[in-house]
mmCIF file of C-alpha atoms in Angstrom:
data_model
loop_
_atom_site.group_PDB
_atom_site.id
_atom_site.type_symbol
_atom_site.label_atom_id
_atom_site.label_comp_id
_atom_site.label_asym_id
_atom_site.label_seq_id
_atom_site.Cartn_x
_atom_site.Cartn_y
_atom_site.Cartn_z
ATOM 1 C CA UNK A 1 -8.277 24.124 -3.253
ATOM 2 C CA UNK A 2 -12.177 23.651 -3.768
ATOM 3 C CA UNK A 3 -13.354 20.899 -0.734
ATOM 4 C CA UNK A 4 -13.813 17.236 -1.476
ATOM 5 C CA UNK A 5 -17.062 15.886 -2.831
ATOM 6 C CA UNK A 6 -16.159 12.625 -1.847
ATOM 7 C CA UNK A 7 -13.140 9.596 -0.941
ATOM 8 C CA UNK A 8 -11.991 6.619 -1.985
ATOM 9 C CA UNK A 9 -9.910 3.666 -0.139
ATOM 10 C CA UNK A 10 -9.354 1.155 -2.681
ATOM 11 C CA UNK A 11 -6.605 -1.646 -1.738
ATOM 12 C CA UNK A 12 -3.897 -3.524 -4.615
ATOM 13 C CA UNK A 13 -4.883 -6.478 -5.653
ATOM 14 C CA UNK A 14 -2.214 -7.327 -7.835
ATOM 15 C CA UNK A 15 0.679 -5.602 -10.204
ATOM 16 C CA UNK A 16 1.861 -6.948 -13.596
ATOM 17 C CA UNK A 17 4.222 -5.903 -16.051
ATOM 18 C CA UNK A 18 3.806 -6.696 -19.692
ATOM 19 C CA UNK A 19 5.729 -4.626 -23.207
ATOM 20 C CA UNK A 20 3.829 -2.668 -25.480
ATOM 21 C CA UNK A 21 3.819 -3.132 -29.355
ATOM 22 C CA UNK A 22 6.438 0.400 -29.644
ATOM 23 C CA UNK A 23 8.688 -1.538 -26.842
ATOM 24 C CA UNK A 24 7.930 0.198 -23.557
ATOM 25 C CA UNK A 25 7.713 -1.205 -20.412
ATOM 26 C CA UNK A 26 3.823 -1.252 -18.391
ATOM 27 C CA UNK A 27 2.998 -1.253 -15.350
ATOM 28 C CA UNK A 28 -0.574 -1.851 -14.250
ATOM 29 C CA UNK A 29 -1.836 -2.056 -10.767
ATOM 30 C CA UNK A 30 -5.540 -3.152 -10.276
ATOM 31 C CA UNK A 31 -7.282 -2.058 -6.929
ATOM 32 C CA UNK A 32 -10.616 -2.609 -5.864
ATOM 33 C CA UNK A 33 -13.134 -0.979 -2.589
ATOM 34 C CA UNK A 34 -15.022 1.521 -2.668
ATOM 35 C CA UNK A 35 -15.674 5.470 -3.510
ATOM 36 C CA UNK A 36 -18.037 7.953 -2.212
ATOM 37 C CA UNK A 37 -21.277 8.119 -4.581
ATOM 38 C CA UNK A 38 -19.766 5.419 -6.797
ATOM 39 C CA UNK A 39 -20.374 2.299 -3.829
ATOM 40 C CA UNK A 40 -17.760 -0.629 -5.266
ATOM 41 C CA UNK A 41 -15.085 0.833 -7.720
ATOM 42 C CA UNK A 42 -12.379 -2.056 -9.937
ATOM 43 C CA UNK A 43 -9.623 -0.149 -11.487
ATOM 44 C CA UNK A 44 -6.413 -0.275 -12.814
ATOM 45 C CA UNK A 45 -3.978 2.287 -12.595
ATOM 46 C CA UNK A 46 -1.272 2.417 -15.870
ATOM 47 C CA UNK A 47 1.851 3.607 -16.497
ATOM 48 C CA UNK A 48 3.881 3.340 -19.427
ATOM 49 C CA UNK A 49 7.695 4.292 -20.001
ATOM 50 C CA UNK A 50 10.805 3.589 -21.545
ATOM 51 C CA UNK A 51 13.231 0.664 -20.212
ATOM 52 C CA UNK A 52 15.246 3.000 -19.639
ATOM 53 C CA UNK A 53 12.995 4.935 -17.277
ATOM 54 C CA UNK A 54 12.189 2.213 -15.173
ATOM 55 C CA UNK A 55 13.065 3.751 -11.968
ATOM 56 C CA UNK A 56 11.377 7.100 -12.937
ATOM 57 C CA UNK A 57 10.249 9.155 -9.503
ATOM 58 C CA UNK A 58 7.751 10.549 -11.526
ATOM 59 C CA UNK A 59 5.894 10.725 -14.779
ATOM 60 C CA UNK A 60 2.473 10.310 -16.304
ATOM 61 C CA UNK A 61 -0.231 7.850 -15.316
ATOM 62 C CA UNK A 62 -3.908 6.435 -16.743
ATOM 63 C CA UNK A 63 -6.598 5.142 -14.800
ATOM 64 C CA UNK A 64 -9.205 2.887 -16.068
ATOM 65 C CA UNK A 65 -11.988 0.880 -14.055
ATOM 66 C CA UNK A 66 -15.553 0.884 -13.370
ATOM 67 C CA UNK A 67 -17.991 1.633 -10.510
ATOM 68 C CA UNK A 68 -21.142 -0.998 -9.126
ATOM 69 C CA UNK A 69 -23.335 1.685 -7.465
ATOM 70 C CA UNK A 70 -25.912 1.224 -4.751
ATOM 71 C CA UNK A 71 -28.666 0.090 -7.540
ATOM 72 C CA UNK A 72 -26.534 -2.379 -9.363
ATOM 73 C CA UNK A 73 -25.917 0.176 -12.398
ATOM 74 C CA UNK A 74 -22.655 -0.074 -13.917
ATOM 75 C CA UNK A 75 -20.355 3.576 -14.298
ATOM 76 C CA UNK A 76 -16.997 3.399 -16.309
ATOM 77 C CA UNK A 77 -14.031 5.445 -15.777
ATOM 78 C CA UNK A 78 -10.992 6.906 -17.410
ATOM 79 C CA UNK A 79 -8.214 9.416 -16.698
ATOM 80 C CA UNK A 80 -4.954 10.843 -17.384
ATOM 81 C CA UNK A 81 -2.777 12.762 -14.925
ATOM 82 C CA UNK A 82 0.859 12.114 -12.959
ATOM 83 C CA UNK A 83 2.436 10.469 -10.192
ATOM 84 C CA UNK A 84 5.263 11.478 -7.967
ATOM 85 C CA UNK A 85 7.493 9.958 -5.324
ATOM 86 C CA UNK A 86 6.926 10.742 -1.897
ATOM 87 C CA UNK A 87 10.143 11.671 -0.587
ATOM 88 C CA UNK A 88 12.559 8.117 -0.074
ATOM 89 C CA UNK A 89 9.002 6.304 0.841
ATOM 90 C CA UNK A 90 7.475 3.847 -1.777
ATOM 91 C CA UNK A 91 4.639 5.851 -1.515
ATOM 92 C CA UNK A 92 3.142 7.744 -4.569
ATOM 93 C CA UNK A 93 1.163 11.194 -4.770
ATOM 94 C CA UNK A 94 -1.434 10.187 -8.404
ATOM 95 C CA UNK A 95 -3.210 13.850 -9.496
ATOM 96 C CA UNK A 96 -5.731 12.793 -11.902
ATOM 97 C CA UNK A 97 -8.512 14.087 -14.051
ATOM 98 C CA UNK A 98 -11.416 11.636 -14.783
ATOM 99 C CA UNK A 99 -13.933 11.171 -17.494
ATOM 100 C CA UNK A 100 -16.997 9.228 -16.065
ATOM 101 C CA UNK A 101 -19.669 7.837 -18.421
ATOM 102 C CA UNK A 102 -22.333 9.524 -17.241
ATOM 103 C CA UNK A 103 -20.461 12.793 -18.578
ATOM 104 C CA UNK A 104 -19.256 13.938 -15.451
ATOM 105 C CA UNK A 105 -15.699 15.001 -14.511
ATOM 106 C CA UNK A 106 -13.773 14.525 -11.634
ATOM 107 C CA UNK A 107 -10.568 15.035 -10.387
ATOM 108 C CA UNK A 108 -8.752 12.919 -8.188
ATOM 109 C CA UNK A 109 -5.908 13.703 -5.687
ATOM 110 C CA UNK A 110 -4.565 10.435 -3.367
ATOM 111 C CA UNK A 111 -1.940 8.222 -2.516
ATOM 112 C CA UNK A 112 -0.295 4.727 -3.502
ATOM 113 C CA UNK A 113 1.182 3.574 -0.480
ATOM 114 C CA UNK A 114 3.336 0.252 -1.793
ATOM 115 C CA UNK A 115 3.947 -1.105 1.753
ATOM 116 C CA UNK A 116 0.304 -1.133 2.903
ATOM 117 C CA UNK A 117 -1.319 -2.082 -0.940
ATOM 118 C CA UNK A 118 -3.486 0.795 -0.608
ATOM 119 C CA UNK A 119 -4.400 3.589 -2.702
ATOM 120 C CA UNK A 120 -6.435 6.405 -1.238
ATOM 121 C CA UNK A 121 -7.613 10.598 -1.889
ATOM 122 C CA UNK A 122 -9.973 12.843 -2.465
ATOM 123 C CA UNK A 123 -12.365 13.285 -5.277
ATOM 124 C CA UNK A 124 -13.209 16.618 -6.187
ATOM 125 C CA UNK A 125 -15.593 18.146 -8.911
ATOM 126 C CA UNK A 126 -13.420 18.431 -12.359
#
């Protein structure tokens, strides 16, 4: 694996649930702090399944936020990509791939830890 061009350590600042129009169930966890090159990052991490998949150990994921850099310009942010159960833990490897608004592309490989409210990684160039 390539190295890391930078971190994040972003904690939860909340989690709701709502339906979509089709029925499913949503999940959306917003986290805010901060990411190397990107200074304050606001996002919210989505998933979407079936009621029926509710307890699903794994599945697919979206990420949407934005970015307040050093200058006070204003990046936006989406992805796509998976999460997966760490073991028994309430802890959650995300792999993502993100589109930034300044064209660039990064990938993203971290960790939603439920009992601390965190979510932290890598970023690498995508």
């Amino acid at each position: 694996m390539a190295e890391p061009v930078g971190t994040f350590d972003m904690k939860n600042t909340g989690i709701s649930f709502n339906t979509t129009a089709d029925g499913q169930l949503q999940q959306t966890s917003d986290f805010e702090g901060t990411a190397t090159g990107f200074g304050a990052v606001f996002g919210t991490l989505v998933i979407t399944q079936s009621l029926a998949e509710a307890g699903a150990t794994s599945g697919p994921c979206a990420w949407v936020g934005k970015a307040l850099l050093d200058d006070n310009s204003i990046l936006g942010g989406i992805g796509t990509g998976t999460y997966e159960q760490m073991g028994s833990e309430a802890k959650f490897k995300i792999s993502m791939n993100l589109d930034v608004s300044d064209g660039s592309k990064l990938r993203s490989e971290g960790v939603v830890d439920h009992p601390s409210r965190s979510y932290t990684g890598q970023l690498y160039e995508g």
